[in-house]
Tab-separated table of C-alpha atoms and ligand atoms in Angstrom:
chain	number	residue	atom	x	y	z
A	1	MET	CA	68.273	117.936	75.130
A	2	SER	CA	70.014	116.481	78.149
A	3	LEU	CA	73.118	118.104	79.514
A	4	GLN	CA	75.747	115.372	79.685
A	5	HIS	CA	78.362	115.424	82.394
A	6	HIS	CA	81.233	112.996	81.955
A	7	LYS	CA	83.872	112.601	84.615
A	8	VAL	CA	87.273	111.108	83.826
A	9	VAL	CA	90.048	110.437	86.323
A	10	LEU	CA	93.601	110.148	85.036
A	11	VAL	CA	96.042	108.267	87.284
A	12	GLY	CA	99.652	108.947	86.320
A	13	ASP	CA	100.532	112.451	85.231
A	14	GLY	CA	103.810	111.700	83.483
A	15	ALA	CA	104.646	112.012	79.798
A	16	VAL	CA	101.794	109.745	78.641
A	17	GLY	CA	99.222	110.971	81.170
A	18	SER	CA	99.784	114.685	80.651
A	19	SER	CA	99.707	114.234	76.856
A	20	TYR	CA	96.410	112.348	77.233
A	21	ALA	CA	94.986	115.145	79.409
A	22	PHE	CA	95.985	117.647	76.723
A	23	ALA	CA	94.486	115.512	73.921
A	24	MET	CA	91.197	115.219	75.842
A	25	ALA	CA	91.118	118.988	76.323
A	26	GLN	CA	91.820	119.593	72.642
A	27	GLN	CA	88.836	117.404	71.750
A	28	GLY	CA	86.574	119.005	74.369
A	29	LEU	CA	86.002	115.584	75.977
A	30	ALA	CA	84.952	115.087	79.637
A	31	GLU	CA	83.313	118.028	81.383
A	32	GLU	CA	85.127	117.072	84.600
A	33	PHE	CA	88.714	115.829	84.507
A	34	VAL	CA	90.689	114.881	87.603
A	35	ILE	CA	94.441	114.319	87.581
A	36	VAL	CA	95.961	112.017	90.226
A	37	ASP	CA	99.639	111.256	90.777
A	38	VAL	CA	101.994	110.655	93.692
A	39	PHE	CA	103.623	113.887	92.518
A	40	LYS	CA	100.677	116.034	93.646
A	41	GLU	CA	102.096	119.453	92.799
A	42	ARG	CA	102.522	118.410	89.187
A	43	THR	CA	98.824	117.474	88.881
A	44	VAL	CA	97.806	120.910	90.126
A	45	GLY	CA	100.272	122.592	87.770
A	46	ASP	CA	99.132	120.516	84.782
A	47	ALA	CA	95.477	121.265	85.528
A	48	MET	CA	96.275	125.000	85.699
A	49	ASP	CA	98.251	124.806	82.464
A	50	ILE	CA	95.502	122.951	80.561
A	51	GLU	CA	92.927	125.358	82.011
A	52	ASP	CA	94.716	128.068	80.027
A	53	ALA	CA	93.758	126.262	76.793
A	54	GLN	CA	90.049	126.178	77.606
A	55	ALA	CA	89.223	129.542	76.102
A	56	PHE	CA	90.319	128.109	72.743
A	57	THR	CA	88.819	124.635	73.096
A	58	ALA	CA	85.887	124.024	75.454
A	59	PRO	CA	85.403	124.802	79.117
A	60	LYS	CA	85.783	121.997	81.610
A	61	ASN	CA	86.394	121.519	85.296
A	62	ILE	CA	89.959	120.216	85.452
A	63	TYR	CA	91.835	119.803	88.718
A	64	GLY	CA	94.498	117.851	90.577
A	65	GLY	CA	92.740	115.491	92.966
A	66	GLY	CA	92.833	112.161	94.753
A	67	TYR	CA	91.109	108.774	94.735
A	68	GLU	CA	88.307	110.221	96.855
A	69	ASP	CA	87.261	112.068	93.673
A	70	ALA	CA	86.819	108.816	91.721
A	71	GLY	CA	83.636	107.508	93.379
A	72	ASP	CA	81.327	108.967	90.708
A	73	ALA	CA	83.727	108.836	87.745
A	74	ASP	CA	82.668	107.267	84.437
A	75	LEU	CA	86.179	106.360	83.393
A	76	VAL	CA	89.567	105.954	85.064
A	77	VAL	CA	92.607	105.909	82.788
A	78	ILE	CA	95.782	104.456	84.306
A	79	THR	CA	99.083	105.636	82.873
A	80	ALA	CA	101.041	105.429	86.150
A	81	GLY	CA	104.094	103.260	85.986
A	82	ALA	CA	107.737	103.194	85.095
A	83	PRO	CA	108.471	103.525	81.386
A	84	GLN	CA	111.126	101.434	79.599
A	85	LYS	CA	114.716	102.625	79.695
A	86	PRO	CA	116.729	102.171	76.470
A	87	GLY	CA	117.340	98.428	76.022
A	88	GLU	CA	114.500	97.337	78.339
A	89	THR	CA	111.450	95.447	77.038
A	90	ARG	CA	107.929	96.179	78.253
A	91	LEU	CA	107.889	92.807	80.028
A	92	ASP	CA	110.943	93.846	82.087
A	93	LEU	CA	108.696	96.389	83.855
A	94	VAL	CA	106.241	93.832	85.179
A	95	ASP	CA	107.175	93.523	88.872
A	96	LYS	CA	107.704	97.241	89.434
A	97	ASN	CA	104.508	98.275	87.676
A	98	LEU	CA	102.380	95.531	89.257
A	99	GLY	CA	103.280	97.021	92.646
A	100	ILE	CA	102.189	100.455	91.417
A	101	MET	CA	98.944	99.017	89.994
A	102	LYS	CA	98.137	97.385	93.341
A	103	SER	CA	98.719	100.683	95.160
A	104	ILE	CA	96.259	102.375	92.763
A	105	ILE	CA	93.403	99.868	92.582
A	106	GLU	CA	92.970	99.520	96.342
A	107	PRO	CA	92.172	103.216	97.085
A	108	LEU	CA	90.344	103.531	93.765
A	109	MET	CA	87.872	100.791	94.686
A	110	ALA	CA	87.626	102.099	98.266
A	111	SER	CA	86.237	105.337	96.757
A	112	GLY	CA	83.144	103.431	95.566
A	113	PHE	CA	84.226	103.651	91.903
A	114	ASP	CA	82.012	101.546	89.632
A	115	GLY	CA	82.863	102.727	86.116
A	116	ILE	CA	85.284	101.690	83.384
A	117	ILE	CA	89.061	101.281	83.790
A	118	LEU	CA	91.306	101.798	80.774
A	119	VAL	CA	94.952	100.789	81.307
A	120	ALA	CA	97.982	101.980	79.333
A	121	ALA	CA	100.881	101.333	81.741
A	122	ASN	CA	103.209	98.565	80.585
A	123	PRO	CA	103.319	95.656	80.170
A	124	VAL	CA	99.773	96.704	79.374
A	125	ASP	CA	98.156	93.311	78.737
A	126	ILE	CA	99.411	91.903	82.052
A	127	LEU	CA	98.684	95.059	84.049
A	128	THR	CA	95.147	95.131	82.650
A	129	LEU	CA	94.553	91.568	83.866
A	130	ALA	CA	95.935	92.594	87.268
A	131	ALA	CA	93.660	95.660	87.364
A	132	GLN	CA	90.637	93.485	86.594
A	133	LYS	CA	91.499	90.860	89.202
A	134	LEU	CA	92.363	93.430	91.892
A	135	SER	CA	89.260	95.562	91.230
A	136	GLY	CA	86.750	92.726	90.809
A	137	LEU	CA	85.010	94.796	88.128
A	138	PRO	CA	83.496	92.918	85.152
A	139	THR	CA	86.020	92.017	82.465
A	140	THR	CA	84.067	94.121	79.954
A	141	ARG	CA	84.625	97.232	82.090
A	142	VAL	CA	88.374	96.799	82.508
A	143	PHE	CA	90.419	96.818	79.340
A	144	GLY	CA	93.703	98.019	77.943
A	145	SER	CA	95.051	100.108	75.103
A	146	GLY	CA	96.422	96.786	73.808
A	147	THR	CA	97.567	97.042	70.209
A	148	SER	CA	95.856	100.365	69.453
A	149	LEU	CA	99.147	102.250	69.135
A	150	ASP	CA	100.789	99.400	67.215
A	151	THR	CA	97.854	99.250	64.796
A	152	ALA	CA	98.132	103.016	64.259
A	153	ARG	CA	101.836	102.605	63.506
A	154	LEU	CA	101.129	99.751	61.080
A	155	ARG	CA	98.400	101.694	59.257
A	156	ALA	CA	100.642	104.753	58.942
A	157	ASP	CA	103.422	102.684	57.355
A	158	LEU	CA	101.053	100.769	55.061
A	159	GLY	CA	99.447	104.078	54.093
A	160	LYS	CA	102.851	105.399	53.038
A	161	LYS	CA	103.714	102.207	51.154
A	162	PHE	CA	100.425	102.074	49.233
A	163	ASN	CA	99.965	105.865	49.023
A	164	VAL	CA	96.583	105.938	50.763
A	165	ASP	CA	95.307	107.711	53.853
A	166	PRO	CA	96.171	105.445	56.865
A	167	ARG	CA	92.557	105.821	58.037
A	168	SER	CA	91.515	103.892	54.907
A	169	VAL	CA	93.720	100.911	55.766
A	170	ASP	CA	91.851	98.057	57.458
A	171	ALA	CA	94.745	96.151	59.030
A	172	TYR	CA	95.415	95.170	62.631
A	173	ILE	CA	98.291	94.386	64.892
A	174	LEU	CA	97.124	91.559	67.128
A	175	GLY	CA	98.482	89.785	70.187
A	176	GLU	CA	100.743	91.258	72.866
A	177	HIS	CA	101.463	94.977	72.893
A	178	GLY	CA	105.103	94.039	72.658
A	179	ASP	CA	107.695	91.917	70.960
A	180	SER	CA	105.456	88.918	70.085
A	181	GLU	CA	102.811	90.991	68.257
A	182	PHE	CA	101.939	90.243	64.622
A	183	ALA	CA	99.949	91.732	61.714
A	184	ASN	CA	96.915	90.216	60.010
A	185	PHE	CA	98.364	90.699	56.511
A	186	ASP	CA	96.467	87.647	55.199
A	187	GLU	CA	93.098	89.354	55.856
A	188	ALA	CA	93.983	93.083	55.760
A	189	THR	CA	92.209	95.190	53.140
A	190	ILE	CA	92.084	98.641	51.564
A	191	GLY	CA	88.671	99.525	50.180
A	192	GLY	CA	87.592	95.904	50.549
A	193	ARG	CA	90.480	94.666	48.382
A	194	SER	CA	93.153	92.470	49.918
A	195	ILE	CA	96.439	94.169	50.815
A	196	LYS	CA	98.233	91.155	49.390
A	197	ALA	CA	96.546	91.827	46.017
A	198	PHE	CA	97.608	95.495	46.151
A	199	ALA	CA	101.110	94.365	47.088
A	200	LYS	CA	101.289	91.951	44.142
A	201	ASP	CA	100.310	94.723	41.698
A	202	ALA	CA	102.929	97.043	43.165
A	203	ASN	CA	105.709	94.403	43.305
A	204	ILE	CA	105.726	94.599	47.098
A	205	SER	CA	106.913	91.240	48.455
A	206	ASP	CA	106.003	89.364	51.627
A	207	GLU	CA	109.496	90.316	52.857
A	208	ASP	CA	108.616	94.006	52.346
A	209	LEU	CA	105.450	93.513	54.416
A	210	ASP	CA	107.453	91.704	57.084
A	211	ALA	CA	109.840	94.673	57.165
A	212	ILE	CA	106.847	96.941	57.839
A	213	LEU	CA	105.764	94.668	60.698
A	214	TYR	CA	109.323	94.701	62.082
A	215	ALA	CA	109.427	98.515	61.951
A	216	THR	CA	106.036	98.713	63.689
A	217	ALA	CA	107.032	96.305	66.445
A	218	HIS	CA	110.345	98.095	67.000
A	219	LYS	CA	109.203	101.690	66.676
A	220	ALA	CA	108.934	102.189	70.439
A	221	TYR	CA	112.608	101.213	70.824
A	222	GLU	CA	113.593	103.617	68.032
A	223	ILE	CA	111.714	106.502	69.676
A	224	ILE	CA	112.935	105.692	73.207
A	225	ASP	CA	116.557	105.576	71.969
A	226	ARG	CA	116.109	109.075	70.532
A	227	LYS	CA	113.932	110.941	73.051
A	228	GLY	CA	113.665	108.672	76.105
A	229	ALA	CA	109.923	107.924	75.912
A	230	THR	CA	106.914	107.641	73.602
A	231	PHE	CA	103.757	109.523	74.492
A	232	TYR	CA	101.909	111.433	71.751
A	233	GLY	CA	100.833	108.316	69.842
A	234	VAL	CA	99.481	106.436	72.838
A	235	ALA	CA	97.892	109.585	74.285
A	236	THR	CA	95.924	110.019	71.062
A	237	ALA	CA	94.937	106.345	71.032
A	238	LEU	CA	93.701	106.687	74.639
A	239	MET	CA	91.744	109.808	73.691
A	240	ARG	CA	90.139	107.944	70.775
A	241	ILE	CA	89.126	105.009	73.001
A	242	SER	CA	87.848	107.408	75.692
A	243	LYS	CA	85.737	109.195	73.089
A	244	ALA	CA	84.176	105.900	71.978
A	245	ILE	CA	83.268	105.227	75.627
A	246	LEU	CA	81.983	108.682	76.562
A	247	LYS	CA	80.043	109.142	73.311
A	248	ASN	CA	78.704	105.565	73.365
A	249	GLU	CA	79.932	105.124	69.795
A	250	ASN	CA	79.972	101.340	69.297
A	251	ALA	CA	83.242	102.006	67.483
A	252	VAL	CA	85.387	99.111	66.300
A	253	LEU	CA	88.833	99.758	67.739
A	254	PRO	CA	91.896	97.684	68.483
A	255	VAL	CA	92.221	97.325	72.275
A	256	GLY	CA	93.476	94.844	74.839
A	257	ALA	CA	90.346	92.808	75.584
A	258	TYR	CA	89.641	89.913	77.932
A	259	MET	CA	89.611	86.525	76.251
A	260	ASP	CA	86.726	84.270	77.129
A	261	GLY	CA	87.264	81.561	74.534
A	262	GLN	CA	87.949	83.856	71.571
A	263	TYR	CA	90.944	82.672	69.500
A	264	GLY	CA	90.895	79.590	71.775
A	265	LEU	CA	92.228	81.755	74.645
A	266	ASN	CA	91.028	82.218	78.203
A	267	ASP	CA	91.753	84.486	81.154
A	268	ILE	CA	94.203	86.829	79.482
A	269	TYR	CA	93.987	90.257	77.882
A	270	ILE	CA	95.338	90.532	74.363
A	271	GLY	CA	95.215	92.871	71.352
A	272	THR	CA	92.152	92.395	69.140
A	273	PRO	CA	89.468	94.507	67.510
A	274	ALA	CA	86.456	95.055	69.761
A	275	ILE	CA	83.271	97.116	69.837
A	276	ILE	CA	83.627	99.937	72.360
A	277	ASN	CA	80.753	101.869	73.903
A	278	ASN	CA	79.694	103.313	77.265
A	279	GLN	CA	79.593	99.811	78.749
A	280	GLY	CA	83.276	99.280	77.861
A	281	VAL	CA	83.976	96.304	75.595
A	282	ALA	CA	80.504	95.603	74.199
A	283	SER	CA	81.910	92.605	72.347
A	284	VAL	CA	85.208	91.202	71.156
A	285	ILE	CA	85.494	90.776	67.405
A	286	GLU	CA	87.308	87.510	66.828
A	287	THR	CA	88.816	88.559	63.550
A	288	PRO	CA	89.575	85.668	61.159
A	289	LEU	CA	93.175	84.449	61.190
A	290	SER	CA	95.074	82.265	58.752
A	291	ASP	CA	96.721	79.132	60.209
A	292	SER	CA	100.105	80.823	60.550
A	293	GLU	CA	98.512	83.863	62.217
A	294	ALA	CA	96.589	81.641	64.638
A	295	THR	CA	99.912	80.027	65.600
A	296	LYS	CA	101.365	83.498	66.258
A	297	MET	CA	98.353	84.441	68.395
A	298	ALA	CA	98.791	81.281	70.503
A	299	ALA	CA	102.525	81.964	70.922
A	300	SER	CA	101.901	85.594	71.889
A	301	ALA	CA	99.286	84.546	74.456
A	302	LYS	CA	101.662	81.950	75.903
A	303	ALA	CA	104.436	84.533	76.243
A	304	LEU	CA	102.049	86.793	78.182
A	305	LYS	CA	100.608	84.028	80.329
A	306	ASP	CA	104.031	82.699	81.371
A	307	ILE	CA	105.151	86.143	82.585
A	308	ALA	CA	101.789	86.911	84.230
A	309	ASP	CA	101.674	83.590	86.118
A	310	GLU	CA	105.167	84.115	87.514
A	311	ALA	CA	104.622	87.779	88.424
A	312	PHE	CA	101.142	87.255	89.922
A	313	ALA	CA	102.420	84.382	92.109
A	314	LYS	CA	104.883	86.812	93.729
A	315	ILE	CA	102.017	89.062	94.880
A	316	ASN	CA	99.524	86.230	95.566
A	317	LEU	CA	97.181	87.348	92.796
B	401	NAI	N1	100.309	101.099	76.171
B	401	NAI	C1	101.077	101.831	75.372
B	401	NAI	O1	100.910	101.806	74.136
B	401	NAI	C2	102.141	102.687	75.978
B	401	NAI	C3	102.394	102.581	77.316
B	401	NAI	N2	103.354	103.348	77.905
B	401	NAI	C4	103.565	103.122	79.334
B	401	NAI	O2	102.927	104.143	80.085
B	401	NAI	C5	103.560	104.227	81.367
B	401	NAI	C6	103.864	105.681	81.688
B	401	NAI	O3	104.874	106.160	80.826
B	401	NAI	P1	105.401	107.666	80.959
B	401	NAI	O4	104.252	108.585	81.129
B	401	NAI	O5	106.371	107.875	79.867
B	401	NAI	O6	106.182	107.581	82.347
B	401	NAI	P2	106.514	108.795	83.325
B	401	NAI	O7	107.622	108.323	84.220
B	401	NAI	O8	106.700	110.049	82.557
B	401	NAI	O9	105.174	108.945	84.176
B	401	NAI	C7	104.739	107.985	85.079
B	401	NAI	C8	103.953	108.724	86.136
B	401	NAI	O10	103.399	107.766	87.022
B	401	NAI	C9	103.435	108.352	88.315
B	401	NAI	N3	103.314	107.328	89.339
B	401	NAI	C10	104.232	106.417	89.723
B	401	NAI	N4	103.733	105.663	90.718
B	401	NAI	C11	102.479	106.092	90.954
B	401	NAI	C12	101.454	105.699	91.860
B	401	NAI	N5	101.643	104.698	92.718
B	401	NAI	N6	100.311	106.386	91.825
B	401	NAI	C13	100.111	107.409	90.975
B	401	NAI	N7	101.041	107.820	90.094
B	401	NAI	C14	102.211	107.167	90.095
B	401	NAI	C15	104.770	109.079	88.362
B	401	NAI	O11	104.840	110.061	89.403
B	401	NAI	C16	104.795	109.693	86.971
B	401	NAI	O12	104.216	110.981	86.955
B	401	NAI	C17	104.809	103.338	81.276
B	401	NAI	O13	104.552	102.091	81.886
B	401	NAI	C18	105.008	103.173	79.779
B	401	NAI	O14	105.717	102.006	79.446
B	401	NAI	C19	104.056	104.270	77.202
B	401	NAI	C20	103.821	104.441	75.857
B	401	NAI	C21	102.895	103.617	75.129
B	402	PYR	C1	106.406	102.430	75.055
B	402	PYR	C2	105.411	101.686	74.278
B	402	PYR	O1	104.783	100.768	74.766
B	402	PYR	C3	105.195	102.046	72.901
B	402	PYR	O2	105.526	103.152	72.460
B	402	PYR	O3	104.705	101.184	72.137
């Protein structure tokens, strides 16, 4: 039996990052875990705090560090960036967070890092593309959390509506992690049976399903209005994706993956199911879309591309 040693570097020890560090500790994932942030004292404090949980979970080497610690890391997770204030969209953060991403990728790559980058900072699809272009790493080894959180929200609401465990719902939010996202209701299933057929039996209308999509797409705003930020959901999604990478699971998960012709799209990252293993995105699953869903995917991609083109031009990317 080989002793596995996985090293993960977290960049951004705010609400999302520290919750992710805690989730990883709870799951006993990553034998070595480095926390990096401009607020250095906080990374040391968080590492000490999480260390106190190890006697109940699993021992690991967790410490506040710097980019010089990333050279031999398997995975770098980037949660550094300004979060939305009430009333702001994710896309409003683009210029500020692109500057932060640039300041991270340069020292990260200077460390000799050659692993996988997983991005969560918003607007995540655009920042993931920036991270890939700035790092020069293969597109399969740089990807984003994409619509993983949105898909979790959708499955939870559908689970409640149809009275089934959300883990048994096979439905996806696709497109931008943001206002132009959409659900694949025309193909979604529970136990292999179409959700639309379940809905018909239960007198649930298309308008009811659209209301579920609306609630999913607006849940971040609802949470931010009440507590200022969202973090537990995305931290758990990041933990789940990290586990698929570190354990080489070949798990099918919704992520923000690079488009190389899938859905007729190129050179953008967008929310889609993909197979995730220790190589990153092993392959993108181009899930079937009805005509109206394909139109929504194209519109979502255009919304992302327009913002990315404008923002990248400002930093010569
Ligand atoms: N993809 C998703 O589903 C979700 C993404 N987010 C995004 O995650 C990001 C972080 O959100 P929060 O943790 O709530 O924000 P936060 O403000 O609590 O934490 C951000 C952290 O980034 C650090 N930071 C800033 N500049 C840095 C730099 N140059 N290098 C290293 N660290 C730096 C800050 O010191 C701070 O600790 C935001 O962009 C937010 O919109 C939040 C929830 C869900
Ligand atoms: C903030 C954010 O992106 C979310 O909760 O979906």
